[in-house]
Amino acid sequence: MAKLYFYYASMNAGKSTTLLQADFNYRERGMATMLWTAAIDGRAESHAIKSRIGLGADAHRYDAGTDLWDAVSRRHADEPLACVLIDEAQFLSSGQVWQCARLADEAEIPVLCYGLRTDFRGALFPGSATLLGIADSLVELKAVCHCGRKATMNLRVDAGGGAVIEGAQTEIGGNERYVALCRKHFREALGDPH
């Protein structure tokens, strides 16, 4: 029985690296995969999915209007897929997450989603909230705060390194815009707004 997986973590935990390693493992064994990532993240120049340690791969890009059930089902009919891997899964809509569940349940294709659990305010992303609610398997990947504790939060910072407490939920960026912190240091950086 195929399952829907959600691998979640803060920034810098190796989500994309882990996805790319899983993809390599399937392909090394001669199995077909289909990779997806959010169209909103246009930072990668040569590869749609790129890890901070330099690994990369081409991928399909989804946006709010993408019907994952239809796109994956059509590809699966032409070439049976062993697995679907989705990076930046926090940007999936709730409906797209349910499409991923349908792919696992009806098409019998394992769907592995990788993404952030929360935004820079500590609030769940819609895609992450649905994945946390319905995924068959939840796997937390670990990142490390500067203090050595497990980093679970994503602090948005300005050009000077100061904490940003307001703004749109989604703002694409890497180490120049976000710092992974434990909850204690996240609260301290924000002046304990909670």
Coordinates of C-alpha atoms in Angstrom, one line a residue, residues 8-16 41 43 52 88 90-91 115-120 125 141-145 150-156 171-182:
Y8 CA 9.2 18.6 7.6
A9 CA 11.8 20.8 9.3
S10 CA 13.0 24.4 9.6
M11 CA 15.4 26.0 7.1
N12 CA 18.8 24.4 6.7
A13 CA 17.8 20.9 7.7
G14 CA 18.6 19.2 4.4
K15 CA 15.1 18.7 3.1
S16 CA 16.1 19.2 -0.6
D41 CA 10.6 29.7 -5.9
R43 CA 15.9 31.1 -7.4
R52 CA 22.5 24.3 -0.2
E88 CA 8.6 23.1 -1.0
Q90 CA 4.4 24.0 2.3
F91 CA 3.2 25.9 -0.8
G115 CA 8.7 21.3 3.3
L116 CA 8.6 23.8 6.1
R117 CA 6.1 23.3 8.9
T118 CA 5.8 27.0 9.9
D119 CA 6.5 30.4 8.6
F120 CA 8.6 33.3 10.1
F125 CA 1.5 27.0 6.1
L141 CA 14.3 16.3 9.9
K142 CA 16.7 18.1 12.3
A143 CA 18.4 21.4 12.0
V144 CA 20.6 23.0 14.6
C145 CA 20.2 26.4 16.3
K150 CA 17.2 21.5 17.7
A151 CA 16.1 24.4 15.4
T152 CA 12.3 24.3 14.8
M153 CA 11.6 27.9 13.9
N154 CA 12.4 30.1 10.8
L155 CA 13.4 33.7 11.7
R156 CA 13.1 36.1 8.9
E171 CA 8.9 35.6 0.9
I172 CA 11.5 33.5 -1.0
G173 CA 15.0 33.6 0.4
G174 CA 17.9 31.6 1.7
N175 CA 20.5 32.2 4.4
E176 CA 20.4 36.0 3.6
R177 CA 16.7 36.1 4.7
Y178 CA 16.1 33.3 7.2
V179 CA 17.9 31.8 10.2
A180 CA 16.9 28.5 11.8
L181 CA 16.5 28.8 15.5
C182 CA 15.2 26.9 18.5

